[in-house]
Every structure is written in structure tokens, then in C-alpha cells.
PDB file of C-alpha atoms in Angstrom:
ATOM      1  CA  UNK A 669     -72.591-172.371 -43.724  1.00  0.00           C
ATOM      2  CA  UNK A 670     -70.707-169.580 -41.693  1.00  0.00           C
ATOM      3  CA  UNK A 671     -66.714-170.164 -41.076  1.00  0.00           C
ATOM      4  CA  UNK A 672     -66.492-170.146 -37.252  1.00  0.00           C
ATOM      5  CA  UNK A 673     -62.958-170.043 -36.688  1.00  0.00           C
ATOM      6  CA  UNK A 674     -61.850-165.769 -37.071  1.00  0.00           C
ATOM      7  CA  UNK A 675     -58.498-164.497 -36.898  1.00  0.00           C
ATOM      8  CA  UNK A 676     -58.494-160.914 -36.676  1.00  0.00           C
ATOM      9  CA  UNK A 677     -55.176-160.519 -35.523  1.00  0.00           C
ATOM     10  CA  UNK A 678     -52.633-163.839 -33.844  1.00  0.00           C
ATOM     11  CA  UNK A 679     -52.868-162.852 -30.342  1.00  0.00           C
ATOM     12  CA  UNK A 680     -49.416-163.679 -28.573  1.00  0.00           C
ATOM     13  CA  UNK A 681     -51.193-166.293 -27.072  1.00  0.00           C
ATOM     14  CA  UNK A 682     -50.903-168.508 -30.316  1.00  0.00           C
ATOM     15  CA  UNK A 683     -47.920-167.394 -30.484  1.00  0.00           C
ATOM     16  CA  UNK A 684     -46.159-168.075 -27.147  1.00  0.00           C
ATOM     17  CA  UNK A 685     -48.632-171.867 -27.363  1.00  0.00           C
ATOM     18  CA  UNK A 686     -47.331-172.401 -30.582  1.00  0.00           C
ATOM     19  CA  UNK A 687     -43.755-171.863 -29.535  1.00  0.00           C
ATOM     20  CA  UNK A 688     -43.276-174.005 -26.305  1.00  0.00           C
ATOM     21  CA  UNK A 689     -44.353-176.882 -28.271  1.00  0.00           C
ATOM     22  CA  UNK A 690     -42.208-176.241 -31.210  1.00  0.00           C
ATOM     23  CA  UNK A 691     -39.105-176.110 -28.367  1.00  0.00           C
ATOM     24  CA  UNK A 692     -39.904-178.878 -26.262  1.00  0.00           C
ATOM     25  CA  UNK A 693     -41.013-181.774 -29.347  1.00  0.00           C
ATOM     26  CA  UNK A 694     -38.170-179.885 -31.452  1.00  0.00           C
ATOM     27  CA  UNK A 695     -35.249-181.631 -29.614  1.00  0.00           C
ATOM     28  CA  UNK A 696     -36.884-185.152 -29.910  1.00  0.00           C
ATOM     29  CA  UNK A 697     -34.981-185.634 -33.457  1.00  0.00           C
ATOM     30  CA  UNK A 698     -31.444-184.062 -31.915  1.00  0.00           C
ATOM     31  CA  UNK A 699     -29.461-186.800 -29.972  1.00  0.00           C
ATOM     32  CA  UNK A 700     -25.490-186.921 -28.688  1.00  0.00           C
ATOM     33  CA  UNK A 701     -22.313-188.941 -29.216  1.00  0.00           C
ATOM     34  CA  UNK A 702     -20.880-190.552 -26.329  1.00  0.00           C
ATOM     35  CA  UNK A 703     -16.987-189.468 -26.670  1.00  0.00           C
ATOM     36  CA  UNK A 704     -16.705-191.923 -23.277  1.00  0.00           C
ATOM     37  CA  UNK A 705     -18.716-193.270 -20.324  1.00  0.00           C
ATOM     38  CA  UNK A 706     -16.495-195.016 -18.045  1.00  0.00           C
ATOM     39  CA  UNK A 707     -17.471-196.588 -14.667  1.00  0.00           C
ATOM     40  CA  UNK A 708     -14.385-197.258 -12.467  1.00  0.00           C
ATOM     41  CA  UNK A 709     -16.977-200.696 -11.389  1.00  0.00           C
ATOM     42  CA  UNK A 710     -16.695-201.964 -14.825  1.00  0.00           C
ATOM     43  CA  UNK A 711     -13.641-201.604 -15.810  1.00  0.00           C
ATOM     44  CA  UNK A 712      -9.772-200.890 -15.230  1.00  0.00           C
ATOM     45  CA  UNK A 713      -8.256-197.463 -16.463  1.00  0.00           C
ATOM     46  CA  UNK A 714      -5.582-199.114 -17.944  1.00  0.00           C
ATOM     47  CA  UNK A 715      -8.245-201.375 -20.601  1.00  0.00           C
ATOM     48  CA  UNK A 716      -9.805-198.037 -22.102  1.00  0.00           C
ATOM     49  CA  UNK A 717      -6.709-196.580 -23.360  1.00  0.00           C
ATOM     50  CA  UNK A 718      -6.057-194.364 -20.879  1.00  0.00           C
ATOM     51  CA  UNK A 719      -2.394-193.956 -18.535  1.00  0.00           C
ATOM     52  CA  UNK A 720      -2.095-192.875 -14.818  1.00  0.00           C
ATOM     53  CA  UNK A 721       0.771-190.872 -13.694  1.00  0.00           C
ATOM     54  CA  UNK A 722       1.193-191.754  -9.754  1.00  0.00           C
ATOM     55  CA  UNK A 723       3.396-189.191  -8.264  1.00  0.00           C
ATOM     56  CA  UNK A 724       1.879-189.299  -4.429  1.00  0.00           C
ATOM     57  CA  UNK A 725       2.893-193.086  -4.044  1.00  0.00           C
ATOM     58  CA  UNK A 726       1.388-193.838  -1.054  1.00  0.00           C
ATOM     59  CA  UNK A 727      -1.898-194.798  -2.888  1.00  0.00           C
ATOM     60  CA  UNK A 728      -2.899-196.240  -6.353  1.00  0.00           C
ATOM     61  CA  UNK A 729      -5.105-194.729  -8.845  1.00  0.00           C
ATOM     62  CA  UNK A 730      -7.310-197.156  -9.111  1.00  0.00           C
ATOM     63  CA  UNK A 731      -8.526-198.505  -6.071  1.00  0.00           C
ATOM     64  CA  UNK A 732     -11.764-201.056  -7.502  1.00  0.00           C
ATOM     65  CA  UNK A 733     -13.896-198.999  -6.387  1.00  0.00           C
ATOM     66  CA  UNK A 734     -13.004-195.374  -7.790  1.00  0.00           C
ATOM     67  CA  UNK A 735      -9.916-193.333  -9.026  1.00  0.00           C
ATOM     68  CA  UNK A 736      -7.658-192.214  -6.361  1.00  0.00           C
ATOM     69  CA  UNK A 737      -5.937-188.847  -7.638  1.00  0.00           C
ATOM     70  CA  UNK A 738      -4.133-187.615  -4.468  1.00  0.00           C
ATOM     71  CA  UNK A 739      -3.300-183.796  -4.020  1.00  0.00           C
ATOM     72  CA  UNK A 740       0.789-183.460  -4.436  1.00  0.00           C
ATOM     73  CA  UNK A 741       3.293-181.239  -5.991  1.00  0.00           C
ATOM     74  CA  UNK A 742       3.059-183.202  -8.606  1.00  0.00           C
ATOM     75  CA  UNK A 743       0.098-185.007  -8.128  1.00  0.00           C
ATOM     76  CA  UNK A 744      -1.630-187.757  -9.573  1.00  0.00           C
ATOM     77  CA  UNK A 745      -3.136-187.682 -13.183  1.00  0.00           C
ATOM     78  CA  UNK A 746      -4.950-189.660 -16.071  1.00  0.00           C
ATOM     79  CA  UNK A 747      -4.460-189.276 -19.605  1.00  0.00           C
ATOM     80  CA  UNK A 748      -6.907-189.891 -21.696  1.00  0.00           C
ATOM     81  CA  UNK A 749      -6.038-191.470 -25.236  1.00  0.00           C
ATOM     82  CA  UNK A 750      -6.955-189.325 -28.970  1.00  0.00           C
ATOM     83  CA  UNK A 751     -10.141-189.566 -29.613  1.00  0.00           C
ATOM     84  CA  UNK A 752     -11.470-187.700 -32.708  1.00  0.00           C
ATOM     85  CA  UNK A 753     -13.704-184.295 -32.576  1.00  0.00           C
ATOM     86  CA  UNK A 754     -12.444-182.767 -35.236  1.00  0.00           C
ATOM     87  CA  UNK A 755     -16.067-182.417 -35.587  1.00  0.00           C
ATOM     88  CA  UNK A 756     -17.565-180.673 -32.791  1.00  0.00           C
ATOM     89  CA  UNK A 757     -17.120-177.555 -31.322  1.00  0.00           C
ATOM     90  CA  UNK A 758     -17.871-178.564 -28.128  1.00  0.00           C
ATOM     91  CA  UNK A 759     -17.798-180.838 -25.856  1.00  0.00           C
ATOM     92  CA  UNK A 760     -19.660-181.647 -22.351  1.00  0.00           C
ATOM     93  CA  UNK A 761     -18.593-183.420 -19.373  1.00  0.00           C
ATOM     94  CA  UNK A 762     -20.466-185.182 -16.674  1.00  0.00           C
ATOM     95  CA  UNK A 763     -18.842-187.001 -13.752  1.00  0.00           C
ATOM     96  CA  UNK A 764     -19.133-188.471  -9.816  1.00  0.00           C
ATOM     97  CA  UNK A 765     -16.577-187.497  -7.437  1.00  0.00           C
ATOM     98  CA  UNK A 766     -16.030-187.521  -3.976  1.00  0.00           C
ATOM     99  CA  UNK A 767     -12.535-186.129  -1.443  1.00  0.00           C
ATOM    100  CA  UNK A 768     -10.983-188.985   0.338  1.00  0.00           C
ATOM    101  CA  UNK A 769      -8.458-188.667   3.475  1.00  0.00           C
ATOM    102  CA  UNK A 770      -8.622-185.063   5.863  1.00  0.00           C
ATOM    103  CA  UNK A 771      -7.356-181.851   4.563  1.00  0.00           C
ATOM    104  CA  UNK A 772      -8.591-179.569   1.794  1.00  0.00           C
ATOM    105  CA  UNK A 773     -11.187-180.423  -0.852  1.00  0.00           C
ATOM    106  CA  UNK A 774     -10.555-180.270  -3.696  1.00  0.00           C
ATOM    107  CA  UNK A 775     -12.207-179.997  -7.322  1.00  0.00           C
ATOM    108  CA  UNK A 776     -11.603-181.600 -10.554  1.00  0.00           C
ATOM    109  CA  UNK A 777      -9.165-180.118 -13.668  1.00  0.00           C
ATOM    110  CA  UNK A 778      -9.046-180.561 -16.384  1.00  0.00           C
ATOM    111  CA  UNK A 779      -6.993-180.271 -19.514  1.00  0.00           C
ATOM    112  CA  UNK A 780      -7.457-180.702 -23.310  1.00  0.00           C
ATOM    113  CA  UNK A 781      -4.186-181.216 -25.342  1.00  0.00           C
ATOM    114  CA  UNK A 782      -4.553-181.450 -29.100  1.00  0.00           C
ATOM    115  CA  UNK A 783      -1.168-182.417 -29.814  1.00  0.00           C
ATOM    116  CA  UNK A 784      -0.013-185.537 -32.100  1.00  0.00           C
ATOM    117  CA  UNK A 785       1.820-188.648 -30.152  1.00  0.00           C
ATOM    118  CA  UNK A 786       2.717-189.611 -26.433  1.00  0.00           C
ATOM    119  CA  UNK A 787       3.365-185.327 -25.977  1.00  0.00           C
ATOM    120  CA  UNK A 788       0.598-183.588 -23.264  1.00  0.00           C
ATOM    121  CA  UNK A 789       0.557-180.097 -23.930  1.00  0.00           C
ATOM    122  CA  UNK A 790      -2.355-178.385 -22.502  1.00  0.00           C
ATOM    123  CA  UNK A 791      -4.087-175.817 -24.432  1.00  0.00           C
ATOM    124  CA  UNK A 792      -7.436-174.953 -22.161  1.00  0.00           C
ATOM    125  CA  UNK A 793      -8.406-175.253 -19.082  1.00  0.00           C
ATOM    126  CA  UNK A 794     -11.442-176.134 -16.632  1.00  0.00           C
ATOM    127  CA  UNK A 795     -11.976-176.486 -12.707  1.00  0.00           C
ATOM    128  CA  UNK A 796     -15.235-178.053 -12.136  1.00  0.00           C
ATOM    129  CA  UNK A 797     -17.566-175.400 -10.205  1.00  0.00           C
ATOM    130  CA  UNK A 798     -18.723-177.853  -7.479  1.00  0.00           C
ATOM    131  CA  UNK A 799     -15.959-179.649  -4.625  1.00  0.00           C
ATOM    132  CA  UNK A 800     -16.511-182.179  -2.982  1.00  0.00           C
ATOM    133  CA  UNK A 801     -16.216-181.961   1.070  1.00  0.00           C
ATOM    134  CA  UNK A 802     -17.126-185.482   2.489  1.00  0.00           C
ATOM    135  CA  UNK A 803     -16.887-189.323   0.304  1.00  0.00           C
ATOM    136  CA  UNK A 804     -20.118-189.260  -0.737  1.00  0.00           C
ATOM    137  CA  UNK A 805     -20.279-188.860  -4.172  1.00  0.00           C
ATOM    138  CA  UNK A 806     -21.801-185.676  -6.009  1.00  0.00           C
ATOM    139  CA  UNK A 807     -22.172-184.682  -9.321  1.00  0.00           C
ATOM    140  CA  UNK A 808     -18.905-182.180 -10.588  1.00  0.00           C
ATOM    141  CA  UNK A 809     -20.658-181.070 -13.878  1.00  0.00           C
ATOM    142  CA  UNK A 810     -21.822-181.351 -16.278  1.00  0.00           C
ATOM    143  CA  UNK A 811     -18.534-179.119 -17.659  1.00  0.00           C
ATOM    144  CA  UNK A 812     -18.695-177.533 -21.202  1.00  0.00           C
ATOM    145  CA  UNK A 813     -15.274-178.041 -22.495  1.00  0.00           C
ATOM    146  CA  UNK A 814     -15.260-175.892 -25.345  1.00  0.00           C
ATOM    147  CA  UNK A 815     -13.749-176.728 -28.869  1.00  0.00           C
ATOM    148  CA  UNK A 816      -9.927-174.688 -28.275  1.00  0.00           C
ATOM    149  CA  UNK A 817      -8.260-171.533 -30.800  1.00  0.00           C
ATOM    150  CA  UNK A 818      -7.447-173.862 -33.987  1.00  0.00           C
ATOM    151  CA  UNK A 819     -10.517-176.335 -32.743  1.00  0.00           C
ATOM    152  CA  UNK A 820     -10.859-179.894 -31.719  1.00  0.00           C
ATOM    153  CA  UNK A 821      -8.989-182.181 -33.660  1.00  0.00           C
ATOM    154  CA  UNK A 822      -8.081-186.377 -34.461  1.00  0.00           C
ATOM    155  CA  UNK A 823      -6.019-186.807 -31.640  1.00  0.00           C
ATOM    156  CA  UNK A 824      -7.438-184.732 -28.938  1.00  0.00           C
ATOM    157  CA  UNK A 825      -6.624-186.101 -25.278  1.00  0.00           C
ATOM    158  CA  UNK A 826      -8.114-184.873 -22.009  1.00  0.00           C
ATOM    159  CA  UNK A 827      -5.767-184.525 -18.338  1.00  0.00           C
ATOM    160  CA  UNK A 828      -7.526-184.947 -14.965  1.00  0.00           C
ATOM    161  CA  UNK A 829      -6.070-184.264 -11.834  1.00  0.00           C
ATOM    162  CA  UNK A 830      -6.652-182.846  -8.055  1.00  0.00           C
ATOM    163  CA  UNK A 831      -6.925-179.402  -7.840  1.00  0.00           C
ATOM    164  CA  UNK A 832      -4.961-179.351  -4.412  1.00  0.00           C
ATOM    165  CA  UNK A 833      -1.177-179.214  -4.038  1.00  0.00           C
ATOM    166  CA  UNK A 834      -1.879-180.390  -0.446  1.00  0.00           C
ATOM    167  CA  UNK A 835      -5.085-181.778   1.236  1.00  0.00           C
ATOM    168  CA  UNK A 836      -7.469-184.702   0.240  1.00  0.00           C
ATOM    169  CA  UNK A 837      -7.454-187.286  -2.783  1.00  0.00           C
ATOM    170  CA  UNK A 838      -9.821-186.399  -5.503  1.00  0.00           C
ATOM    171  CA  UNK A 839     -12.215-190.059  -6.317  1.00  0.00           C
ATOM    172  CA  UNK A 840     -13.714-190.036  -9.174  1.00  0.00           C
ATOM    173  CA  UNK A 841     -16.026-193.057  -9.483  1.00  0.00           C
ATOM    174  CA  UNK A 842     -17.411-191.891 -13.283  1.00  0.00           C
ATOM    175  CA  UNK A 843     -16.377-189.771 -15.966  1.00  0.00           C
ATOM    176  CA  UNK A 844     -19.589-189.867 -19.250  1.00  0.00           C
ATOM    177  CA  UNK A 845     -18.188-187.076 -22.055  1.00  0.00           C
ATOM    178  CA  UNK A 846     -20.338-186.568 -24.926  1.00  0.00           C
ATOM    179  CA  UNK A 847     -20.910-184.072 -28.086  1.00  0.00           C
ATOM    180  CA  UNK A 848     -23.553-182.714 -28.926  1.00  0.00           C
ATOM    181  CA  UNK A 849     -25.078-184.260 -32.761  1.00  0.00           C
ATOM    182  CA  UNK A 850     -26.401-181.423 -34.171  1.00  0.00           C
ATOM    183  CA  UNK A 851     -26.945-177.206 -33.390  1.00  0.00           C
ATOM    184  CA  UNK A 852     -29.056-177.800 -29.933  1.00  0.00           C
ATOM    185  CA  UNK A 853     -29.551-173.398 -29.663  1.00  0.00           C
ATOM    186  CA  UNK A 854     -32.975-172.552 -31.196  1.00  0.00           C
ATOM    187  CA  UNK A 855     -33.348-168.587 -31.772  1.00  0.00           C
ATOM    188  CA  UNK A 856     -36.014-166.989 -32.085  1.00  0.00           C
ATOM    189  CA  UNK A 857     -36.178-162.861 -33.855  1.00  0.00           C
TER     190      UNK A 857
END
């Protein structure tokens, strides 16, 4: 019986077919760990152990269907409780944001701290590239937050605030943070 399949030289098509198949199926065993998933319509942010500082007393932060971070100098902000992120090299934040009132359009500012206790010492700051322009919610992420110098700790906290000192308030409908459970980058050489 004659062998019908003869491979004289592996073809580029065969290589890239296997590479594509691998890349499409290899992630099936990888996942994400939810750090927090907060939607304002389900509970008050204070029930999560987070705190808010309402520096602009005109409006409350918890507006029942959204969180409001008013612009000011200083403006309103929310600080999370401690999260143990010591096993992660980065986290990813997804947020739904919109504007409130009139004036200039804000973005979401996210600060990171690894300080213990109630002290918040910012070691890194990130701003969402998405700027809402109306009361319609838009995706304000993903915001990839790499570990600060020295790494994340077991007492990592996040602070969320408005990027402007006067103008519109920033409405937040949801905040979701995830971390990888395994390395997700594959490099072929």
C-alpha cells in the first residue's frame, strides 16, 4: 500500500493553520479573577467597605442609580477598601461613565495606593481615555493598571475621582476589576 500523505517540506499554510488553531483554543483554560464587581443599582458603595468623600456638598455621591463624582478643588472621590493583589502584575478596570449637569466634560481618574491602614498615598495615576459627553453611559475602559514599583500588596486600594476642577460631574454606573489567573501572552519565535 502506498502512503498517500507525503510531506516534503512543511508549508507556511500548515504552520499558520496550526498557529491560528492554537491561538483560538489555548485561552479556553485561562481565565480571570474578579477583584470587584460593583453596579450602583444593586447596593450602596458603602456596603462594599468603600468610603466616599463628598467635597462638593451640592449633590450626594450615591444617587441611587449611579455614583456622582462632582468636579471641584478638591472634588468628590471614592476610595475602595483593601484588596490583596500581591499575586498579580496588573489588573483591568472596566467602568460605565456619563456626565452630570453642564460645563466641561470630565474623565475618570484612578489612583493606586499600597499604604496600610486608612492612609491613601497615591503611587500611580491613570485616566480613562474615554470622555463622556452626555448623560448616556459609555465604556470608560478597559483601563490596564500595571503593578506600581514594588508591586501590588495585600493592602492595595483604589481611588476614583473626576479629572476636572470645574464643570460637569462624572456619573458612574458600574465598576468591574479583574486580574489574570495565568499569563495570557503567547510569543512565537
